[in-house]
Amino acid sequence: FGAACCFLSLLPLQHHWDLIFMSAPLQRTASAKNRMNMATTEPGTANTMGSIVGLMNSAKDKWNASGGNEALGKVSAAIPDSTKQYVSNVFKREHLRTITVFFGIGEDRPFYIEKTPSLLVERLRHNATFFYLNYFLMTAILFCLTLVISPSAILGMALLAAAWMWVIRASQSGSLKLFGMAIPQQTATIAMGVLSVFVLLYLLSGIFWWTLFTSGFFVAVHAFLRDASMHKDMEDAVAMEGDLQMGEDAAFLNVAAGDEI
């Protein structure tokens, strides 16, 4: 009877070990399948990235072979140095005002309606010269946001990019064969560039005008209402460092009668 009880008590343990030994091959099989899937996915991803990098390198080589860098160098050399200096000064980082200055955060009356015509004209002139880079940045942001939410423009630009990829690949041998005619690579690139200009004008015309009117409205409201007169002398500010030592014997504190400072 005791032996029978021991045998019956060992049956659940035997069943437990059977489950362990049976699940072990299944786990090894699943692990092998996962490794195979990862091995299959990684080469696919690597091939895709390799194709993209190869296409970019091919486009760069074709651009260099077509003389694009030389043409840009000639155009840059033809621009006077004074013009280059003027453009670099216009887009200086220092001319981009901070959010605090742009919206007058912390000021007593940053926005109010000016009723005197002469002061209103002066406000518009000052705001146009003081916040011009902020206005330009706001227009650029509105243009990008409008482009993102325009499916037709995105689709058109994707098709244009695909056309460029096809031209670059088809002209790798130095010429593009189209309807039995051999077109030189440089001619095909120039023609594709001209076509791209017209396509972009067609695709982005609505976005351009919508962005122009919308940004113009916001710029006009800000320029009319923003009182930034306290920042008129900001360009003349001089950065000073160090401690200012003043005592009771300072010269400008003891001015004799008839003396000028």
CSV table of C-alpha atoms in Angstrom, one decimal:
chain,number,residue,atom,x,y,z
A,1,PHE,CA,0.0,0.0,0.0
A,2,GLY,CA,2.9,2.4,0.8
A,3,ALA,CA,4.6,1.7,-2.5
A,4,ALA,CA,1.3,2.3,-4.3
A,5,CYS,CA,0.9,5.7,-2.5
A,6,CYS,CA,4.5,6.7,-3.5
A,7,PHE,CA,3.8,5.8,-7.1
A,8,LEU,CA,0.6,7.8,-7.2
A,9,SER,CA,2.4,10.8,-5.6
A,10,LEU,CA,5.1,10.8,-8.2
A,11,LEU,CA,2.6,10.9,-11.1
A,12,PRO,CA,2.0,14.7,-11.1
A,13,LEU,CA,5.8,15.3,-10.8
A,14,GLN,CA,6.3,13.0,-13.8
A,15,HIS,CA,3.7,14.9,-15.7
A,16,HIS,CA,5.4,18.2,-14.8
A,17,TRP,CA,8.8,17.0,-16.1
A,18,ASP,CA,7.1,15.7,-19.3
A,19,LEU,CA,5.7,19.2,-19.9
A,20,ILE,CA,9.1,20.7,-19.4
A,21,PHE,CA,10.9,18.3,-21.7
A,22,MET,CA,8.2,18.7,-24.3
A,23,SER,CA,8.2,22.5,-24.2
A,24,ALA,CA,12.0,22.8,-24.5
A,25,PRO,CA,12.1,21.7,-28.2
A,26,LEU,CA,9.2,24.1,-28.9
A,27,GLN,CA,11.1,27.0,-27.3
A,28,ARG,CA,14.2,26.1,-29.3
A,29,THR,CA,12.2,26.0,-32.5
A,30,ALA,CA,10.6,29.4,-31.8
A,31,SER,CA,14.0,30.9,-31.0
A,32,ALA,CA,15.3,29.5,-34.3
A,33,LYS,CA,12.4,31.0,-36.2
A,34,ASN,CA,12.9,34.4,-34.6
A,35,ARG,CA,16.6,34.3,-35.5
A,36,MET,CA,15.7,33.4,-39.0
A,37,ASN,CA,13.2,36.2,-39.2
A,38,MET,CA,15.7,38.7,-37.8
A,39,ALA,CA,18.3,37.4,-40.2
A,40,THR,CA,15.9,37.8,-43.1
A,41,THR,CA,14.8,41.3,-42.0
A,42,GLU,CA,18.3,42.7,-41.4
A,43,PRO,CA,19.6,42.0,-44.9
A,44,GLY,CA,16.4,43.6,-46.3
A,45,THR,CA,16.9,46.7,-44.3
A,46,ALA,CA,20.6,46.8,-45.1
A,47,ASN,CA,19.8,46.4,-48.8
A,48,THR,CA,17.3,49.3,-48.7
A,49,MET,CA,19.7,51.6,-46.9
A,50,GLY,CA,22.5,50.5,-49.4
A,51,SER,CA,20.2,51.4,-52.3
A,52,ILE,CA,19.4,54.8,-50.9
A,53,VAL,CA,23.1,55.6,-50.1
A,54,GLY,CA,24.1,54.3,-53.6
A,55,LEU,CA,21.4,56.5,-55.2
A,56,MET,CA,22.6,59.6,-53.3
A,57,ASN,CA,26.2,58.9,-54.2
A,58,SER,CA,25.2,58.4,-57.9
A,59,ALA,CA,23.3,61.7,-57.9
A,60,LYS,CA,26.3,63.4,-56.3
A,61,ASP,CA,28.7,62.0,-58.9
A,62,LYS,CA,26.4,62.9,-61.8
A,63,TRP,CA,26.0,66.4,-60.4
A,64,ASN,CA,29.8,66.8,-60.2
A,65,ALA,CA,30.2,65.2,-63.7
A,66,SER,CA,27.7,67.6,-65.2
A,67,GLY,CA,29.7,70.6,-64.0
A,68,GLY,CA,27.2,71.8,-61.4
A,69,ASN,CA,29.8,72.8,-58.8
A,70,GLU,CA,31.8,74.7,-61.4
A,71,ALA,CA,28.6,76.5,-62.5
A,72,LEU,CA,27.8,77.4,-58.9
A,73,GLY,CA,31.3,78.6,-58.4
A,74,LYS,CA,31.2,80.9,-61.4
A,75,VAL,CA,27.9,82.3,-60.2
A,76,SER,CA,29.3,82.9,-56.7
A,77,ALA,CA,32.4,84.5,-58.1
A,78,ALA,CA,30.3,86.8,-60.3
A,79,ILE,CA,28.4,88.2,-57.2
A,80,PRO,CA,30.2,91.3,-55.8
A,81,ASP,CA,31.7,91.0,-52.3
A,82,SER,CA,29.6,94.0,-51.2
A,83,THR,CA,26.4,92.1,-52.1
A,84,LYS,CA,27.6,88.9,-50.2
A,85,GLN,CA,28.4,91.0,-47.2
A,86,TYR,CA,25.0,92.7,-47.3
A,87,VAL,CA,23.2,89.4,-47.5
A,88,SER,CA,25.2,87.9,-44.7
A,89,ASN,CA,24.4,91.0,-42.5
A,90,VAL,CA,20.7,90.7,-43.3
A,91,PHE,CA,20.5,87.1,-42.1
A,92,LYS,CA,22.6,87.5,-39.0
A,93,ARG,CA,21.5,85.5,-36.0
A,94,GLU,CA,21.6,88.7,-33.8
A,95,HIS,CA,18.8,90.2,-35.8
A,96,LEU,CA,16.4,87.4,-34.8
A,97,ARG,CA,14.5,88.7,-31.8
A,98,THR,CA,13.6,86.4,-29.0
A,99,ILE,CA,10.0,85.4,-28.1
A,100,THR,CA,10.1,87.7,-25.1
A,101,VAL,CA,11.0,90.7,-27.2
A,102,PHE,CA,8.7,89.7,-30.1
A,103,PHE,CA,5.6,89.5,-27.9
A,104,GLY,CA,6.7,92.0,-25.3
A,105,ILE,CA,6.5,89.6,-22.3
A,106,GLY,CA,7.0,91.5,-19.1
A,107,GLU,CA,6.4,94.9,-20.5
A,108,ASP,CA,3.6,97.2,-19.3
A,109,ARG,CA,1.8,97.9,-22.6
A,110,PRO,CA,3.4,95.8,-25.4
A,111,PHE,CA,0.3,96.1,-27.6
A,112,TYR,CA,-2.0,99.0,-28.0
A,113,ILE,CA,-3.6,101.0,-30.8
A,114,GLU,CA,-1.7,104.2,-31.7
A,115,LYS,CA,-4.1,106.9,-32.8
A,116,THR,CA,-1.5,109.6,-33.8
A,117,PRO,CA,-0.6,109.1,-37.5
A,118,SER,CA,3.0,110.3,-37.2
A,119,LEU,CA,3.7,108.0,-34.3
A,120,LEU,CA,1.9,105.1,-36.1
A,121,VAL,CA,4.1,105.6,-39.2
A,122,GLU,CA,7.2,105.6,-37.0
A,123,ARG,CA,6.0,102.4,-35.2
A,124,LEU,CA,5.5,100.6,-38.6
A,125,ARG,CA,8.9,101.7,-39.8
A,126,HIS,CA,10.7,100.6,-36.6
A,127,ASN,CA,8.8,97.2,-36.4
A,128,ALA,CA,9.6,96.5,-40.1
A,129,THR,CA,13.3,97.0,-39.6
A,130,PHE,CA,13.5,95.5,-36.1
A,131,PHE,CA,11.4,92.4,-36.5
A,132,TYR,CA,12.0,91.7,-40.2
A,133,LEU,CA,13.8,88.4,-39.6
A,134,ASN,CA,11.1,87.2,-37.3
A,135,TYR,CA,8.5,88.0,-39.9
A,136,PHE,CA,10.5,86.1,-42.5
A,137,LEU,CA,10.8,83.1,-40.2
A,138,MET,CA,7.1,83.1,-39.5
A,139,THR,CA,6.3,83.1,-43.2
A,140,ALA,CA,8.7,80.2,-43.8
A,141,ILE,CA,7.1,78.2,-40.9
A,142,LEU,CA,3.6,78.8,-42.3
A,143,PHE,CA,4.7,77.7,-45.8
A,144,CYS,CA,6.2,74.4,-44.4
A,145,LEU,CA,3.1,73.7,-42.3
A,146,THR,CA,0.8,74.4,-45.3
A,147,LEU,CA,2.9,72.1,-47.5
A,148,VAL,CA,2.7,69.3,-45.0
A,149,ILE,CA,-1.1,69.3,-44.8
A,150,SER,CA,-1.4,69.5,-48.6
A,151,PRO,CA,-1.6,65.9,-50.0
A,152,SER,CA,-1.6,66.9,-53.6
A,153,ALA,CA,1.6,69.0,-53.2
A,154,ILE,CA,3.3,66.1,-51.4
A,155,LEU,CA,2.2,63.6,-54.0
A,156,GLY,CA,3.4,65.9,-56.8
A,157,MET,CA,6.8,66.5,-55.2
A,158,ALA,CA,7.2,62.7,-54.6
A,159,LEU,CA,6.5,62.1,-58.3
A,160,LEU,CA,9.0,64.8,-59.3
A,161,ALA,CA,11.6,63.2,-57.0
A,162,ALA,CA,10.9,59.8,-58.7
A,163,ALA,CA,11.3,61.4,-62.1
A,164,TRP,CA,14.7,62.8,-61.0
A,165,MET,CA,15.7,59.3,-59.8
A,166,TRP,CA,14.8,57.8,-63.1
A,167,VAL,CA,16.7,60.4,-65.1
A,168,ILE,CA,19.8,59.9,-62.9
A,169,ARG,CA,19.7,56.2,-63.3
A,170,ALA,CA,18.9,56.2,-67.0
A,171,SER,CA,21.7,58.6,-67.8
A,172,GLN,CA,24.4,56.7,-65.8
A,173,SER,CA,26.1,55.8,-69.1
A,174,GLY,CA,26.5,59.4,-70.1
A,175,SER,CA,23.3,59.7,-72.2
A,176,LEU,CA,19.6,59.2,-71.8
A,177,LYS,CA,17.8,57.1,-74.4
A,178,LEU,CA,14.3,58.3,-74.9
A,179,PHE,CA,12.1,57.1,-77.9
A,180,GLY,CA,15.1,55.9,-79.7
A,181,MET,CA,17.0,59.2,-79.3
A,182,ALA,CA,20.2,59.6,-77.3
A,183,ILE,CA,20.1,62.7,-75.2
A,184,PRO,CA,23.3,63.9,-73.5
A,185,GLN,CA,23.3,63.8,-69.7
A,186,GLN,CA,23.9,67.5,-69.3
A,187,THR,CA,21.0,68.4,-71.7
A,188,ALA,CA,18.7,66.0,-69.9
A,189,THR,CA,19.7,67.5,-66.5
A,190,ILE,CA,19.0,71.0,-67.7
A,191,ALA,CA,15.7,70.0,-69.2
A,192,MET,CA,14.7,68.3,-66.0
A,193,GLY,CA,15.6,71.3,-64.0
A,194,VAL,CA,13.5,73.6,-66.2
A,195,LEU,CA,10.6,71.2,-66.0
A,196,SER,CA,11.0,71.0,-62.2
A,197,VAL,CA,10.7,74.8,-61.9
A,198,PHE,CA,7.4,74.8,-63.8
A,199,VAL,CA,6.0,71.8,-61.9
A,200,LEU,CA,6.9,73.4,-58.5
A,201,LEU,CA,5.3,76.7,-59.6
A,202,TYR,CA,2.1,74.8,-60.5
A,203,LEU,CA,2.1,72.7,-57.3
A,204,LEU,CA,3.1,75.4,-54.9
A,205,SER,CA,1.3,78.4,-56.4
A,206,GLY,CA,-1.8,78.0,-54.2
A,207,ILE,CA,0.3,77.3,-51.1
A,208,PHE,CA,2.5,80.3,-51.9
A,209,TRP,CA,-0.4,82.8,-52.2
A,210,TRP,CA,-2.2,81.4,-49.1
A,211,THR,CA,1.0,81.6,-47.1
A,212,LEU,CA,1.7,85.1,-48.4
A,213,PHE,CA,-1.8,86.5,-47.4
A,214,THR,CA,-1.9,84.7,-44.1
A,215,SER,CA,1.6,85.7,-43.0
A,216,GLY,CA,0.9,89.2,-44.3
A,217,PHE,CA,-2.2,89.5,-42.1
A,218,PHE,CA,-0.3,88.4,-39.0
A,219,VAL,CA,2.7,90.6,-39.8
A,220,ALA,CA,0.4,93.7,-40.3
A,221,VAL,CA,-1.5,93.1,-37.0
A,222,HIS,CA,1.8,92.7,-35.1
A,223,ALA,CA,3.4,95.7,-36.8
A,224,PHE,CA,0.3,97.9,-36.1
A,225,LEU,CA,-0.2,96.9,-32.4
A,226,ARG,CA,3.3,96.1,-31.1
A,227,ASP,CA,5.0,99.0,-29.3
A,228,ALA,CA,8.7,98.3,-29.3
A,229,SER,CA,9.9,101.8,-28.9
A,230,MET,CA,11.8,100.8,-25.8
A,231,HIS,CA,14.1,98.7,-28.0
A,232,LYS,CA,14.9,101.5,-30.5
A,233,ASP,CA,18.4,102.0,-28.9
A,234,MET,CA,19.1,98.2,-28.7
A,235,GLU,CA,21.6,98.4,-31.6
A,236,ASP,CA,23.6,101.0,-29.7
A,237,ALA,CA,23.9,99.0,-26.6
A,238,VAL,CA,27.5,98.3,-25.4
A,239,ALA,CA,28.3,95.2,-23.4
A,240,MET,CA,30.2,96.1,-20.3
A,241,GLU,CA,31.9,93.7,-18.0
A,242,GLY,CA,33.5,94.0,-14.5
A,243,ASP,CA,32.6,95.7,-11.3
A,244,LEU,CA,31.8,99.4,-11.2
A,245,GLN,CA,33.7,101.0,-8.3
A,246,MET,CA,32.0,104.2,-7.1
A,247,GLY,CA,32.6,106.2,-4.0
A,248,GLU,CA,31.6,109.5,-2.6
A,249,ASP,CA,34.6,111.2,-4.4
A,250,ALA,CA,33.5,110.1,-7.9
A,251,ALA,CA,33.9,113.0,-10.4
A,252,PHE,CA,30.4,112.9,-11.8
A,253,LEU,CA,28.9,113.0,-8.3
A,254,ASN,CA,30.8,116.2,-7.3
A,255,VAL,CA,30.2,118.7,-10.0
A,256,ALA,CA,31.1,122.2,-9.1
A,257,ALA,CA,28.9,125.1,-10.1
A,258,GLY,CA,29.5,126.1,-13.7
A,259,ASP,CA,31.3,122.9,-14.6
A,260,GLU,CA,30.2,120.7,-17.5
A,261,ILE,CA,30.1,116.9,-17.5
